[in-house]
Amino acid sequence: MKALIIERSGEPSEVVHWRDLPEPTPGPAEVRVRMLLAPVHPSDLHVIRGRFARQRQPELPATPGSEGVGIIDAVGSDVPRTRVGERVVLFDVPGTWREQVISPADRAIPVPVAISDEDAAQALINPMTAWAMTMCEHRLKRGDWLVQSAAGSTVGRLVLQIAKAEGFRTINLVRREAQVAEIQALGGDVVLCTADECWTEQLKAATGDNGIESAIDCVAGRTGAVLARQLATNGCLLVYGALSSHRQTDAAAFEMPVFAPALVYSAAEVRGWFIFSWLAGKGVMEGSQTLRSLLDRMADGTLKPPAAQRYSLDRALEAFAAAESAAHDAKPLLAFTEH
Ligand SMILES: NC(=O)c1ccc[n+]([C@@H]2O[C@H](COP(=O)([O-])OP(=O)(O)OC[C@H]3O[C@@H](n4cnc5c(N)ncnc54)[C@H](OP(=O)(O)O)[C@@H]3O)[C@@H](O)[C@H]2O)c1
């Protein structure tokens, strides 16, 4: 069985290697999943560089990868044999960049037939992030407004789909002028480009006298600071990424200065948000139930992860480069079988 392995932290192109490992055997309450596809997320590359959340950094050597789709090909003694052959997505089972993954049986969630392998491979992290922040944290209702940065990101595009289905409205920030029309076409009610030097005034005008009630930000730096400063009374900004510090080693680039008087007088909240902390708070039963309902939405077409590009295993380094390239429009997926 082939597995991608890191033995030390560092640049993905230097430290990720293929290894041949013995075929794993599932324990009594486990299943073995023959992987079909697993995405390369920016966060996977953070793990490889040793820069991800401490509690999520694996002990080395380890296999990276945070989600994926595959077929159950063996089950433990306590798991019904009828599950062999089931196509499943893995619910928070780290280490998916390998041909065979051992998973607790209750974390291998069946995938409806209507969903493609490419979509199923991306069903957990970004759809769940978009759904949890908008519907569970901000509790947005029909007619409410949400401000989001990096609207062209995978999460941003999923938020736009949820907005369309649930009826909330969006003010979207992108960093490239060329993306404005694209995000408008996807249903963004207001789209502002942060390359425009007037964007902070435009944002103020778009949110009206009260300021921003609900926002999500994965850019941080100056963008996040502006959103925090424009929060309404009792407004809330969830910070879920720091793309402006991406690949930086300069500690100053990780800062997101908060203008204290605005925060004090608005009594607003700027809060970090992390899917794995949120999932841990929910537990396997509730979290996997949410994943099943997202899969149902994907099956009925209301939720569609962005286009994906398959990379065979010998092209893994190209997949890593694609995951970080500017202006990519397809999620790179590692493909474990020939298509
Ligand atoms: N906290 C959590 O639990 C959680 C969960 C999921 C994702 N995330 C984070 O969310 C972020 C987006 O993830 P994703 O998979 O959706 O990303 P993605 O699909 O790879 O998209 C990245 C997007 O961010 C934009 N971008 C990159 N650097 C930027 C910068 N310095 N300033 C402004 N925009 C920038 C890119 O714009 P261009 O098109 O112009 O290149 C692109 O639209 C990542 O930071 C990821 O780690 C966090």
XYZ file of C-alpha atoms and ligand atoms in Angstrom:
387
model
C 0.000 0.000 0.000
C 1.409 3.378 -1.016
C 1.218 6.337 1.372
C 2.464 9.892 1.255
C 4.574 10.436 4.360
C 6.314 13.328 6.081
C 9.172 12.527 8.440
C 9.951 16.172 9.225
C 8.231 19.520 8.800
C 9.196 21.738 5.867
C 8.357 22.767 2.335
C 5.899 20.234 0.875
C 7.996 19.822 -2.285
C 10.968 18.774 -0.137
C 9.538 16.746 2.729
C 6.627 14.738 1.287
C 7.604 11.284 -0.011
C 5.876 8.110 -1.142
C 6.467 5.009 0.970
C 5.317 1.414 0.561
C 3.649 0.317 3.793
C 2.042 -2.980 4.856
C -1.689 -3.284 4.211
C -3.506 -2.148 7.412
C -6.119 -4.360 9.140
C -9.250 -2.794 10.691
C -9.874 -3.290 14.436
C -13.277 -4.609 15.663
C -15.208 -1.295 15.317
C -13.256 -0.043 12.285
C -13.429 -0.160 8.513
C -10.681 -0.026 5.897
C -11.299 2.452 3.102
C -9.621 2.144 -0.300
C -9.182 5.807 -1.134
C -10.334 7.195 -4.465
C -9.696 10.946 -4.118
C -8.394 13.283 -1.407
C -8.107 17.075 -1.729
C -5.049 19.232 -1.115
C -6.255 22.125 1.058
C -4.114 25.134 2.059
C -4.426 23.837 5.637
C -2.847 20.485 4.666
C 0.215 22.408 3.512
C 0.212 24.293 6.850
C 0.334 20.906 8.616
C 3.276 19.823 6.458
C 5.141 23.038 7.278
C 4.432 22.498 11.008
C 2.408 25.706 11.167
C -1.096 24.384 11.793
C -3.015 24.348 15.107
C -0.803 22.646 17.695
C -3.550 20.204 18.649
C -3.860 19.104 14.997
C -0.151 18.658 14.245
C 0.388 14.885 13.939
C 3.294 13.056 15.528
C 5.880 12.357 12.834
C 6.223 10.349 10.712
C 2.671 10.924 9.522
C 0.468 10.920 6.450
C -1.062 14.342 5.660
C -4.580 14.824 4.301
C -7.737 15.870 6.114
C -10.626 14.378 4.124
C -11.486 12.269 1.108
C -13.730 9.670 -0.495
C -13.177 5.958 -0.910
C -14.741 2.500 -0.879
C -14.903 0.283 2.203
C -12.936 -2.866 1.323
C -12.690 -4.552 4.746
C -14.562 -4.317 8.062
C -13.773 -5.262 11.668
C -15.603 -8.035 13.520
C -18.231 -5.668 15.054
C -19.141 -3.981 11.744
C -21.798 -5.487 9.417
C -20.171 -7.132 6.380
C -22.822 -5.453 4.229
C -20.782 -2.249 4.542
C -18.066 -3.684 2.264
C -18.353 -1.893 -1.080
C -19.989 1.232 0.412
C -18.712 4.530 -0.989
C -17.963 6.763 1.995
C -16.484 10.103 3.004
C -14.351 10.253 6.113
C -15.592 12.407 8.977
C -12.544 13.934 10.671
C -10.151 11.037 10.096
C -6.759 12.662 9.477
C -4.152 11.022 7.224
C -6.105 10.496 3.992
C -3.223 10.788 1.505
C -2.728 7.041 1.313
C -4.219 4.183 -0.674
C -5.884 2.593 2.372
C -7.149 4.382 5.487
C -8.404 2.802 8.712
C -11.432 4.665 10.093
C -13.809 4.156 13.017
C -16.945 2.721 11.382
C -19.110 5.615 12.626
C -16.813 8.142 10.924
C -17.202 6.538 7.465
C -20.338 8.256 6.137
C -22.176 6.803 3.102
C -22.329 9.004 0.005
C -25.575 9.315 -2.016
C -25.182 7.963 -5.574
C -26.052 11.334 -7.143
C -22.797 12.874 -5.867
C -19.644 12.581 -7.989
C -16.402 11.328 -6.452
C -14.882 14.792 -7.022
C -17.624 16.524 -5.031
C -17.706 13.865 -2.310
C -13.945 14.205 -1.791
C -14.496 17.839 -0.736
C -17.721 17.336 1.235
C -16.447 17.894 4.738
C -14.138 20.798 5.484
C -15.206 23.644 3.242
C -18.981 22.922 2.986
C -19.137 22.344 6.754
C -17.148 25.547 7.403
C -19.433 27.591 5.153
C -22.571 26.047 6.659
C -21.524 26.162 10.324
C -20.342 29.782 10.251
C -23.372 31.155 8.420
C -26.249 29.008 9.688
C -25.076 27.774 13.101
C -22.851 30.619 14.365
C -24.305 33.746 12.729
C -27.758 32.083 12.446
C -28.478 34.110 9.315
C -32.095 34.367 8.255
C -33.814 35.387 5.047
C -32.979 39.047 4.348
C -29.993 39.275 6.754
C -26.654 40.570 5.469
C -23.250 38.848 5.695
C -19.895 40.414 4.806
C -17.239 37.939 3.635
C -13.642 38.303 2.470
C -11.926 36.090 -0.164
C -15.346 35.550 -1.730
C -13.705 33.685 -4.625
C -12.286 31.022 -2.320
C -13.859 27.592 -2.101
C -15.511 28.511 1.212
C -16.629 31.873 -0.213
C -18.350 30.272 -3.206
C -20.123 27.754 -0.966
C -21.322 30.624 1.230
C -22.826 32.216 -1.896
C -24.737 29.002 -2.656
C -26.039 28.764 0.908
C -27.065 32.441 0.708
C -29.074 31.713 -2.432
C -30.807 28.692 -0.845
C -31.450 30.309 2.545
C -32.193 33.834 1.353
C -29.553 35.876 3.178
C -27.664 38.600 1.303
C -23.901 39.056 0.914
C -21.316 41.802 0.653
C -18.241 40.202 -0.867
C -14.584 41.220 -0.908
C -12.202 39.974 -3.590
C -8.640 41.044 -4.252
C -8.720 41.023 -8.074
C -10.915 43.292 -10.209
C -11.392 40.438 -12.689
C -13.264 38.466 -10.036
C -15.931 41.106 -9.359
C -18.202 40.136 -12.269
C -17.708 36.438 -11.541
C -18.851 36.765 -7.909
C -21.792 38.953 -9.002
C -22.771 36.215 -11.457
C -22.699 33.696 -8.594
C -25.263 35.806 -6.746
C -23.091 38.131 -4.650
C -25.371 41.132 -3.907
C -22.466 43.573 -3.476
C -18.902 42.840 -4.611
C -15.965 45.095 -3.709
C -12.365 44.766 -4.781
C -9.748 45.434 -2.084
C -7.314 46.567 -4.796
C -9.567 49.648 -5.177
C -8.205 52.274 -2.797
C -11.744 53.390 -1.894
C -12.935 49.938 -0.825
C -13.209 50.759 2.892
C -15.508 53.723 2.131
C -17.459 51.571 -0.329
C -17.891 48.966 2.401
C -19.121 51.628 4.824
C -21.615 52.844 2.249
C -22.800 49.304 1.538
C -23.417 48.429 5.188
C -25.200 51.695 6.007
C -25.168 53.684 9.238
C -25.209 50.720 11.553
C -22.089 48.989 10.236
C -21.465 45.263 9.864
C -23.617 42.904 11.901
C -22.237 39.583 10.689
C -18.933 38.925 8.945
C -16.537 36.085 8.196
C -12.910 36.662 7.261
C -10.116 34.356 6.121
C -7.664 37.038 4.980
C -6.919 38.823 8.294
C -4.164 41.496 8.172
C -5.506 44.847 6.966
C -8.683 43.329 5.485
C -9.664 41.722 8.773
C -8.742 44.879 10.671
C -11.073 46.973 8.499
C -13.945 44.518 9.003
C -13.387 44.565 12.782
C -13.350 48.362 12.812
C -16.644 48.605 10.924
C -18.604 46.195 13.132
C -22.080 47.292 14.231
C -23.147 47.422 17.870
C -23.030 43.801 19.056
C -21.776 42.789 15.598
C -19.664 39.674 15.192
C -16.666 38.883 12.991
C -15.534 35.261 12.756
C -11.875 35.023 11.716
C -11.305 31.614 10.147
C -8.081 32.054 8.161
C -5.103 34.331 7.695
C -4.377 34.249 3.982
C -2.599 37.598 4.138
C 0.098 35.845 6.183
C 0.180 32.827 3.893
C 3.684 31.391 3.505
C 5.061 34.230 5.635
C 7.693 33.603 8.254
C 7.711 37.232 9.410
C 5.758 37.243 12.692
C 4.484 40.800 12.008
C 2.557 39.521 8.977
C 0.364 37.455 11.302
C -0.892 40.521 13.167
C -4.433 41.810 12.616
C -4.604 45.136 14.424
C -7.906 45.846 16.149
C -8.949 49.494 16.560
C -9.839 49.356 20.240
C -12.212 52.356 20.569
C -14.472 51.053 17.785
C -14.522 47.616 19.390
C -15.234 48.994 22.868
C -18.026 51.328 21.795
C -19.671 48.737 19.551
C -19.310 46.003 22.212
C -18.714 43.856 19.153
C -17.036 40.474 18.983
C -14.021 39.376 16.943
C -13.713 35.622 17.386
C -11.481 32.934 15.925
C -13.307 30.038 14.282
C -11.848 26.581 13.652
C -13.811 23.717 12.168
C -12.118 21.048 14.255
C -12.886 22.881 17.507
C -16.471 23.321 16.344
C -16.752 19.628 15.428
C -15.191 18.566 18.736
C -17.868 20.618 20.523
C -20.612 18.863 18.539
C -19.354 15.281 18.915
C -19.418 12.500 16.303
C -23.208 11.955 16.360
C -24.243 15.569 15.733
C -21.257 16.434 13.529
C -21.763 13.425 11.250
C -25.501 14.191 11.102
C -24.625 17.688 9.827
C -22.305 16.094 7.259
C -25.143 13.799 6.102
C -27.441 16.794 5.647
C -24.741 18.585 3.632
C -24.404 15.458 1.464
C -28.183 15.567 0.909
C -27.868 19.191 -0.202
C -25.076 18.185 -2.571
C -27.231 15.346 -3.916
C -30.180 17.675 -4.621
C -27.890 20.242 -6.255
C -28.282 23.127 -3.778
C -24.657 22.782 -2.681
C -21.883 22.154 -5.192
C -18.189 22.221 -4.326
C -16.095 23.971 -6.964
C -14.575 22.225 -9.942
C -11.731 19.895 -9.160
C -8.579 18.861 -10.958
C -7.284 15.321 -10.492
C -3.561 14.727 -10.001
C -2.220 11.196 -10.230
C 0.150 10.255 -7.428
C 3.290 10.894 -9.461
C 2.059 14.498 -9.903
C 1.555 15.223 -6.177
C 4.063 18.098 -6.233
C 2.056 19.774 -9.005
C -1.068 19.411 -6.832
C 0.725 21.171 -3.954
C 1.801 24.016 -6.234
C -1.748 24.311 -7.618
C -3.203 24.516 -4.098
C -1.185 27.661 -3.478
C -1.107 29.263 -6.884
C -2.830 32.617 -7.284
C -6.042 32.602 -9.250
C -6.570 28.836 -9.353
C -10.135 27.877 -10.027
C -10.070 24.135 -9.403
C -9.469 22.293 -6.138
C -6.517 19.926 -6.588
C -7.391 16.311 -5.748
C -4.919 13.462 -5.325
C -6.225 10.504 -7.339
C -5.418 7.062 -5.951
C -6.827 5.060 -8.845
C -6.785 5.465 -12.600
C -9.948 7.192 -13.807
N -10.857 27.884 10.254
C -11.283 26.818 9.599
O -11.782 25.873 10.192
C -11.159 26.777 8.113
C -11.865 25.836 7.361
C -11.759 25.858 5.964
C -10.921 26.795 5.358
N -10.212 27.647 6.144
C -9.302 28.642 5.562
O -10.048 29.391 4.658
C -9.179 29.929 3.688
C -9.763 29.636 2.315
O -9.676 28.238 2.088
P -10.130 27.639 0.688
O -9.827 26.184 0.648
O -11.516 28.103 0.455
O -9.113 28.424 -0.236
P -8.924 28.413 -1.797
O -10.079 27.771 -2.476
O -7.563 27.905 -2.040
O -9.017 29.961 -2.178
C -8.130 30.898 -1.706
C -8.746 32.238 -2.025
O -8.172 33.233 -1.205
C -7.765 34.329 -2.004
N -6.532 34.845 -1.415
C -5.345 34.221 -1.280
N -4.449 35.026 -0.665
C -5.102 36.167 -0.420
C -4.722 37.407 0.169
N -3.478 37.595 0.632
N -5.628 38.389 0.233
C -6.880 38.189 -0.219
N -7.307 37.050 -0.796
C -6.422 36.052 -0.887
C -7.547 33.771 -3.372
O -7.748 34.791 -4.293
P -7.250 34.709 -5.833
O -8.360 34.002 -6.566
O -7.109 36.140 -6.194
O -5.956 33.944 -5.836
C -8.618 32.691 -3.447
O -9.858 33.256 -3.825
C -7.810 29.315 3.936
O -7.053 30.213 4.731
C -8.156 28.083 4.745
O -7.075 27.646 5.535
C -10.326 27.658 7.489
